[in-house]
């Protein structure tokens, strides 16, 4: 008879999911699966809407990273208009996108993951949360809150509000940056730089305490993919796709994101609503790849800002070739926060950022458009088709969390094999299953577009499929 164990606090994963772990005849873990049980449907819901509404509509997919969808959707709208937007508008979009990455990374690292680093993976879950961090490491908690506020404040100053700003539109942005807001943002930069550098120093001092997790948290060879600039520098808003292998060799470079269907396909598994993209030349499932902060640190030739370049060089010393452990997504997020702050300062330092010409106006000049940018969690692709009236007839969204689906599944299996020692699920084991998924910072609502509650179910099955034990968080 199955036994249900309820553990508080609620899991620190955004989305509704389930994990099943299958035992072999020898009592050891034979297989493990990460199931996303929300229904994909946002692509269908937008059919029939005018294409120019898509940035505001798709931003509602997610309350954590609405700006990411604004960027990819507006770039798709640019393609449908067949216009080159003003460079000032592109740079203002870049600033908002960088601010979005900062606030989202801060939420992931400080609020969702730092309790494991500060309290320990085996700590009492009643204390292993952001409130425990506030008590034990108050300065760290304050830095996390301040960095997230920094990113959100920039979004608000540019777009008028922190969540779902309608400022990014096909053809550019709806209003220029004012002198007052320019000065306000610049005044926030020095404090943000101090806070992220302090956090990097702290994390580099302590992550060596987690060798078992570093060895087992989705630590295996895969491909890595993301956008890069012409010289291989970090590119968050635009660029071409680069794919590298597990030893750091470039497999493909300067791939046109608008031709993604030539090299990326999407598989569907019967036990999950989350699609599983893969690199077509290697087939399914061998074409497994990862996106997001870890992937971006692995594919680039440099970040492109002084302080971040120094940190990136140190990061790459972790391992010869590509850094494979998904535990190091956390480290990579901190490097990216540093880069984003520096890059915002660079963009604001250009006098043309105050130019008033920030939007190109046109009627639809193409029936199909694709927009790609880097979201906090990885490469985000929007693909729309419209009719002669500019109404949406077809949509495909490839979300960063989807790109990582194969790796998350393989990571759950690796952690289960490492930490399951009996036919009973103990809380520390559950937390590590949860934590390996959390390294990817998945946004399951983003990738499946459904509303509802967000529990995590873990089921332990015998070789004949009998339910031995289950744990439900939430």
Short mmCIF file of C-alpha atoms in Angstrom, two decimals, residues 42-384:
data_model
loop_
_atom_site.label_atom_id
_atom_site.label_comp_id
_atom_site.label_asym_id
_atom_site.label_seq_id
_atom_site.Cartn_x
_atom_site.Cartn_y
_atom_site.Cartn_z
CA UNK A 42 -0.91 29.30 -25.50
CA UNK A 43 -0.05 28.92 -29.18
CA UNK A 44 -3.69 28.07 -29.96
CA UNK A 45 -5.15 30.79 -27.74
CA UNK A 46 -3.43 33.54 -29.72
CA UNK A 47 -4.68 32.42 -33.13
CA UNK A 48 -6.95 35.03 -34.68
CA UNK A 49 -5.39 37.93 -32.76
CA UNK A 50 -3.69 40.85 -34.55
CA UNK A 51 0.06 40.27 -34.67
CA UNK A 52 0.80 43.64 -33.03
CA UNK A 53 -0.97 42.42 -29.88
CA UNK A 54 1.38 39.47 -29.53
CA UNK A 55 4.08 41.11 -27.37
CA UNK A 56 1.54 42.12 -24.73
CA UNK A 57 -0.33 38.81 -24.99
CA UNK A 58 2.67 36.50 -24.83
CA UNK A 59 4.19 38.52 -21.97
CA UNK A 60 1.23 37.22 -19.94
CA UNK A 61 2.60 33.70 -20.30
CA UNK A 62 4.80 34.40 -17.30
CA UNK A 63 4.91 36.85 -14.41
CA UNK A 64 8.59 36.10 -13.75
CA UNK A 65 10.03 36.77 -17.20
CA UNK A 66 7.44 38.74 -19.20
CA UNK A 67 10.16 40.94 -20.69
CA UNK A 68 11.76 37.91 -22.35
CA UNK A 69 8.56 37.21 -24.26
CA UNK A 70 8.20 40.90 -25.08
CA UNK A 71 11.63 40.82 -26.71
CA UNK A 72 11.17 37.65 -28.78
CA UNK A 73 7.63 38.61 -29.76
CA UNK A 74 8.50 42.17 -30.75
CA UNK A 75 11.43 40.90 -32.82
CA UNK A 76 8.99 38.55 -34.56
CA UNK A 77 6.77 41.57 -35.20
CA UNK A 78 9.76 43.43 -36.66
CA UNK A 79 10.21 40.53 -39.08
CA UNK A 80 6.54 40.63 -40.09
CA UNK A 81 6.83 44.37 -40.72
CA UNK A 82 10.15 43.72 -42.54
CA UNK A 83 11.69 46.81 -40.94
CA UNK A 84 15.04 47.67 -39.39
CA UNK A 85 14.22 49.32 -36.09
CA UNK A 86 16.15 52.43 -34.96
CA UNK A 87 19.41 51.56 -33.23
CA UNK A 88 18.42 53.55 -30.16
CA UNK A 89 15.29 51.44 -29.87
CA UNK A 90 17.36 48.27 -30.16
CA UNK A 91 19.69 49.47 -27.40
CA UNK A 92 16.77 50.40 -25.14
CA UNK A 93 15.36 46.92 -25.67
CA UNK A 94 18.78 45.52 -24.79
CA UNK A 95 18.81 47.45 -21.52
CA UNK A 96 15.38 46.18 -20.52
CA UNK A 97 16.31 42.62 -21.45
CA UNK A 98 19.50 42.84 -19.36
CA UNK A 99 17.49 44.19 -16.43
CA UNK A 100 15.09 41.28 -16.80
CA UNK A 101 17.96 38.79 -16.68
CA UNK A 102 19.32 40.45 -13.53
CA UNK A 103 16.04 40.36 -11.63
CA UNK A 104 15.23 36.80 -12.68
CA UNK A 105 18.72 35.48 -11.88
CA UNK A 106 18.57 37.20 -8.50
CA UNK A 107 15.25 35.53 -7.74
CA UNK A 108 16.61 32.12 -8.76
CA UNK A 109 19.93 32.35 -6.92
CA UNK A 110 19.05 34.19 -3.74
CA UNK A 111 15.41 33.34 -3.09
CA UNK A 112 15.11 29.82 -4.50
CA UNK A 113 18.57 28.26 -4.32
CA UNK A 114 20.65 30.04 -1.67
CA UNK A 115 18.77 28.33 1.21
CA UNK A 116 20.47 25.07 0.18
CA UNK A 117 23.89 26.75 0.20
CA UNK A 118 23.41 28.61 3.49
CA UNK A 119 21.42 26.04 5.49
CA UNK A 120 22.63 22.87 3.74
CA UNK A 121 20.77 20.38 1.57
CA UNK A 122 20.05 18.21 4.63
CA UNK A 123 18.74 21.05 6.81
CA UNK A 124 15.25 21.10 8.26
CA UNK A 125 12.92 22.33 5.47
CA UNK A 126 11.17 24.56 7.99
CA UNK A 127 14.40 26.60 8.13
CA UNK A 128 15.69 25.92 4.60
CA UNK A 129 14.08 28.91 2.91
CA UNK A 130 14.71 32.59 2.27
CA UNK A 131 13.64 33.45 5.83
CA UNK A 132 16.31 31.12 7.15
CA UNK A 133 18.84 32.87 4.94
CA UNK A 134 17.70 36.23 6.32
CA UNK A 135 18.44 35.02 9.83
CA UNK A 136 21.74 33.26 9.15
CA UNK A 137 23.19 35.46 6.37
CA UNK A 138 21.25 38.75 6.48
CA UNK A 139 23.72 40.63 4.27
CA UNK A 140 23.45 37.97 1.56
CA UNK A 141 19.65 38.17 1.68
CA UNK A 142 19.77 41.96 1.48
CA UNK A 143 22.07 41.80 -1.54
CA UNK A 144 19.65 39.44 -3.28
CA UNK A 145 16.67 41.65 -2.60
CA UNK A 146 18.56 44.76 -3.72
CA UNK A 147 19.78 43.16 -6.97
CA UNK A 148 16.30 42.00 -7.88
CA UNK A 149 14.97 45.47 -7.09
CA UNK A 150 17.71 46.97 -9.30
CA UNK A 151 16.52 44.97 -12.32
CA UNK A 152 12.85 45.60 -11.67
CA UNK A 153 13.41 49.33 -11.15
CA UNK A 154 15.05 49.64 -14.57
CA UNK A 155 12.15 47.78 -16.18
CA UNK A 156 9.73 50.16 -14.47
CA UNK A 157 11.68 53.29 -15.41
CA UNK A 158 11.80 52.23 -19.06
CA UNK A 159 8.42 50.58 -19.47
CA UNK A 160 6.19 52.27 -16.93
CA UNK A 161 5.65 49.21 -14.73
CA UNK A 162 7.64 46.28 -13.41
CA UNK A 163 5.45 43.45 -14.68
CA UNK A 164 4.00 43.19 -18.19
CA UNK A 165 5.17 46.58 -19.52
CA UNK A 166 3.66 47.30 -22.93
CA UNK A 167 6.57 49.53 -23.94
CA UNK A 168 8.26 47.06 -26.33
CA UNK A 169 6.32 46.95 -29.61
CA UNK A 170 6.83 45.76 -33.18
CA UNK A 171 9.02 48.38 -34.82
CA UNK A 172 10.87 49.45 -31.67
CA UNK A 173 9.67 50.86 -28.36
CA UNK A 174 6.75 53.17 -27.64
CA UNK A 175 8.64 56.01 -25.89
CA UNK A 176 12.24 57.26 -25.63
CA UNK A 177 14.35 57.30 -22.49
CA UNK A 178 14.13 60.56 -20.55
CA UNK A 179 17.08 62.43 -19.04
CA UNK A 180 15.60 61.95 -15.58
CA UNK A 181 15.24 58.18 -15.92
CA UNK A 182 18.69 57.93 -17.50
CA UNK A 183 20.22 59.63 -14.46
CA UNK A 184 18.17 57.48 -12.08
CA UNK A 185 19.41 54.23 -13.62
CA UNK A 186 23.03 55.34 -13.77
CA UNK A 187 22.90 56.26 -10.08
CA UNK A 188 21.89 52.68 -9.20
CA UNK A 189 24.79 50.98 -10.99
CA UNK A 190 27.67 51.34 -8.48
CA UNK A 191 25.70 49.80 -5.61
CA UNK A 192 24.58 46.90 -7.81
CA UNK A 193 28.16 46.22 -8.90
CA UNK A 194 29.34 46.13 -5.29
CA UNK A 195 26.61 43.67 -4.32
CA UNK A 196 27.17 41.19 -7.13
CA UNK A 197 30.95 41.20 -6.68
CA UNK A 198 30.49 40.55 -2.97
CA UNK A 199 28.16 37.64 -3.75
CA UNK A 200 30.59 36.15 -6.27
CA UNK A 201 33.37 36.22 -3.68
CA UNK A 202 31.12 34.50 -1.13
CA UNK A 203 29.91 31.80 -3.52
CA UNK A 204 33.37 30.94 -4.84
CA UNK A 205 34.46 30.43 -1.24
CA UNK A 206 31.67 27.97 -0.39
CA UNK A 207 30.61 25.99 -3.46
CA UNK A 208 33.51 23.57 -2.92
CA UNK A 209 31.56 22.34 0.11
CA UNK A 210 29.09 20.67 -2.21
CA UNK A 211 31.26 18.16 -4.08
CA UNK A 212 28.64 15.33 -4.02
CA UNK A 213 26.08 17.66 -5.58
CA UNK A 214 28.55 19.05 -8.12
CA UNK A 215 29.43 15.50 -9.19
CA UNK A 216 25.82 14.31 -9.52
CA UNK A 217 23.66 17.31 -10.46
CA UNK A 218 23.17 16.71 -14.18
CA UNK A 219 26.90 16.29 -14.65
CA UNK A 220 27.31 14.56 -18.01
CA UNK A 221 28.34 15.33 -21.60
CA UNK A 222 25.85 17.22 -23.77
CA UNK A 223 25.86 19.86 -26.43
CA UNK A 224 25.42 23.51 -25.39
CA UNK A 225 23.62 26.18 -27.43
CA UNK A 226 23.05 29.92 -27.32
CA UNK A 227 23.40 33.20 -29.15
CA UNK A 228 26.81 34.80 -29.76
CA UNK A 229 27.99 37.95 -31.49
CA UNK A 230 30.13 38.00 -34.65
CA UNK A 231 33.32 37.40 -32.64
CA UNK A 232 31.77 34.88 -30.28
CA UNK A 233 31.03 37.38 -27.52
CA UNK A 234 28.05 37.00 -25.18
CA UNK A 235 24.87 38.17 -26.92
CA UNK A 236 21.64 38.42 -24.95
CA UNK A 237 19.37 40.31 -27.35
CA UNK A 238 20.47 39.23 -30.81
CA UNK A 239 23.16 37.28 -32.59
CA UNK A 240 23.64 33.92 -34.26
CA UNK A 241 23.44 30.48 -32.69
CA UNK A 242 26.57 28.58 -31.70
CA UNK A 243 26.63 24.95 -30.61
CA UNK A 244 29.59 23.41 -28.79
CA UNK A 245 30.20 19.88 -27.58
CA UNK A 246 31.19 18.56 -24.16
CA UNK A 247 34.89 19.26 -24.65
CA UNK A 248 34.30 22.78 -25.91
CA UNK A 249 34.70 22.17 -29.62
CA UNK A 250 32.43 24.25 -31.85
CA UNK A 251 30.00 21.91 -33.60
CA UNK A 252 28.15 24.63 -35.53
CA UNK A 253 28.54 28.40 -35.55
CA UNK A 254 26.74 31.49 -36.80
CA UNK A 255 23.57 29.52 -37.40
CA UNK A 256 20.66 31.73 -38.46
CA UNK A 257 17.95 31.49 -35.75
CA UNK A 258 15.27 32.11 -38.38
CA UNK A 259 16.25 28.76 -39.88
CA UNK A 260 16.03 26.88 -36.57
CA UNK A 261 13.84 24.18 -38.11
CA UNK A 262 16.83 23.07 -40.21
CA UNK A 263 18.76 21.96 -37.13
CA UNK A 264 16.31 21.75 -34.21
CA UNK A 265 13.36 19.37 -34.00
CA UNK A 266 10.88 18.82 -31.17
CA UNK A 267 9.99 15.39 -29.82
CA UNK A 268 6.90 14.62 -27.74
CA UNK A 269 6.81 12.04 -24.96
CA UNK A 270 3.52 10.47 -23.79
CA UNK A 271 4.17 11.22 -20.12
CA UNK A 272 4.83 14.98 -20.32
CA UNK A 273 3.31 18.07 -21.90
CA UNK A 274 6.75 19.66 -22.15
CA UNK A 275 8.27 19.14 -25.59
CA UNK A 276 11.83 17.85 -25.96
CA UNK A 277 13.83 19.77 -28.58
CA UNK A 278 16.98 18.11 -29.93
CA UNK A 279 19.79 18.82 -32.39
CA UNK A 280 18.59 17.19 -35.61
CA UNK A 281 21.96 16.08 -37.05
CA UNK A 282 22.47 13.83 -34.00
CA UNK A 283 18.89 12.56 -33.78
CA UNK A 284 16.66 11.89 -30.79
CA UNK A 285 17.62 11.57 -27.96
CA UNK A 286 21.35 11.75 -28.76
CA UNK A 287 20.96 15.38 -29.82
CA UNK A 288 20.52 16.45 -26.20
CA UNK A 289 21.72 19.98 -25.48
CA UNK A 290 21.53 22.58 -22.74
CA UNK A 291 20.79 26.30 -22.88
CA UNK A 292 20.88 29.10 -20.31
CA UNK A 293 23.65 30.58 -18.16
CA UNK A 294 25.85 27.47 -18.06
CA UNK A 295 25.53 26.97 -21.80
CA UNK A 296 26.26 30.62 -22.53
CA UNK A 297 29.43 30.52 -20.42
CA UNK A 298 30.51 27.40 -22.32
CA UNK A 299 29.89 28.63 -25.86
CA UNK A 300 31.25 32.19 -25.78
CA UNK A 301 34.72 33.43 -26.63
CA UNK A 302 34.37 36.27 -24.11
CA UNK A 303 31.67 38.19 -22.26
CA UNK A 304 32.67 41.62 -23.56
CA UNK A 305 32.83 43.64 -20.33
CA UNK A 306 35.97 43.97 -18.16
CA UNK A 307 34.85 42.54 -14.82
CA UNK A 308 32.70 39.80 -16.32
CA UNK A 309 35.54 38.72 -18.61
CA UNK A 310 37.75 38.20 -15.57
CA UNK A 311 35.09 36.16 -13.79
CA UNK A 312 34.34 34.15 -16.95
CA UNK A 313 38.03 33.25 -17.32
CA UNK A 314 38.01 32.01 -13.73
CA UNK A 315 34.77 30.11 -14.31
CA UNK A 316 36.24 28.28 -17.30
CA UNK A 317 39.11 27.07 -15.12
CA UNK A 318 36.64 24.79 -13.31
CA UNK A 319 37.02 22.13 -15.99
CA UNK A 320 39.03 21.48 -19.11
CA UNK A 321 36.68 21.91 -22.05
CA UNK A 322 33.08 22.71 -21.25
CA UNK A 323 31.90 22.92 -17.62
CA UNK A 324 29.48 19.99 -17.43
CA UNK A 325 27.90 20.03 -13.97
CA UNK A 326 24.53 21.77 -13.93
CA UNK A 327 25.29 22.75 -10.34
CA UNK A 328 27.43 25.46 -11.91
CA UNK A 329 24.37 27.11 -13.44
CA UNK A 330 24.32 28.97 -10.12
CA UNK A 331 27.86 30.28 -10.58
CA UNK A 332 27.13 31.19 -14.19
CA UNK A 333 24.08 33.22 -13.13
CA UNK A 334 26.23 35.38 -10.90
CA UNK A 335 28.73 36.02 -13.70
CA UNK A 336 25.85 37.00 -15.97
CA UNK A 337 24.41 39.41 -13.41
CA UNK A 338 27.80 41.11 -13.30
CA UNK A 339 27.93 41.24 -17.10
CA UNK A 340 24.41 42.65 -17.38
CA UNK A 341 25.13 45.46 -14.92
CA UNK A 342 28.33 46.41 -16.76
CA UNK A 343 26.62 46.21 -20.14
CA UNK A 344 23.74 48.43 -18.99
CA UNK A 345 26.28 51.02 -17.90
CA UNK A 346 28.03 50.79 -21.29
CA UNK A 347 24.78 51.25 -23.22
CA UNK A 348 23.68 54.18 -21.07
CA UNK A 349 27.07 55.80 -21.61
CA UNK A 350 26.35 56.27 -25.33
CA UNK A 351 24.80 59.76 -25.84
CA UNK A 352 22.57 58.38 -28.63
CA UNK A 353 20.61 56.40 -26.04
CA UNK A 354 18.56 59.59 -25.50
CA UNK A 355 17.63 59.87 -29.19
CA UNK A 356 13.89 60.48 -29.62
CA UNK A 357 13.55 58.34 -32.77
CA UNK A 358 12.69 54.94 -31.30
CA UNK A 359 10.09 53.37 -33.57
CA UNK A 360 9.71 52.37 -37.22
CA UNK A 361 6.15 52.37 -38.58
CA UNK A 362 4.97 50.04 -41.35
CA UNK A 363 2.23 47.69 -42.43
CA UNK A 364 2.84 43.93 -42.52
CA UNK A 365 5.22 43.08 -45.34
CA UNK A 366 5.71 39.36 -44.66
CA UNK A 367 3.40 36.50 -43.77
CA UNK A 368 5.89 34.74 -41.49
CA UNK A 369 8.32 35.93 -38.86
CA UNK A 370 10.72 34.47 -36.28
CA UNK A 371 12.22 36.28 -33.30
CA UNK A 372 14.93 34.92 -31.03
CA UNK A 373 16.60 36.31 -27.91
CA UNK A 374 18.24 35.03 -24.75
CA UNK A 375 15.90 34.75 -21.78
CA UNK A 376 17.28 34.19 -18.26
CA UNK A 377 16.76 30.46 -18.69
CA UNK A 378 18.14 30.26 -22.22
CA UNK A 379 17.33 30.72 -25.88
CA UNK A 380 13.73 31.78 -26.54
CA UNK A 381 12.13 31.48 -29.97
CA UNK A 382 8.82 32.89 -31.22
CA UNK A 383 7.56 31.87 -34.67
CA UNK A 384 4.33 33.38 -36.11
#
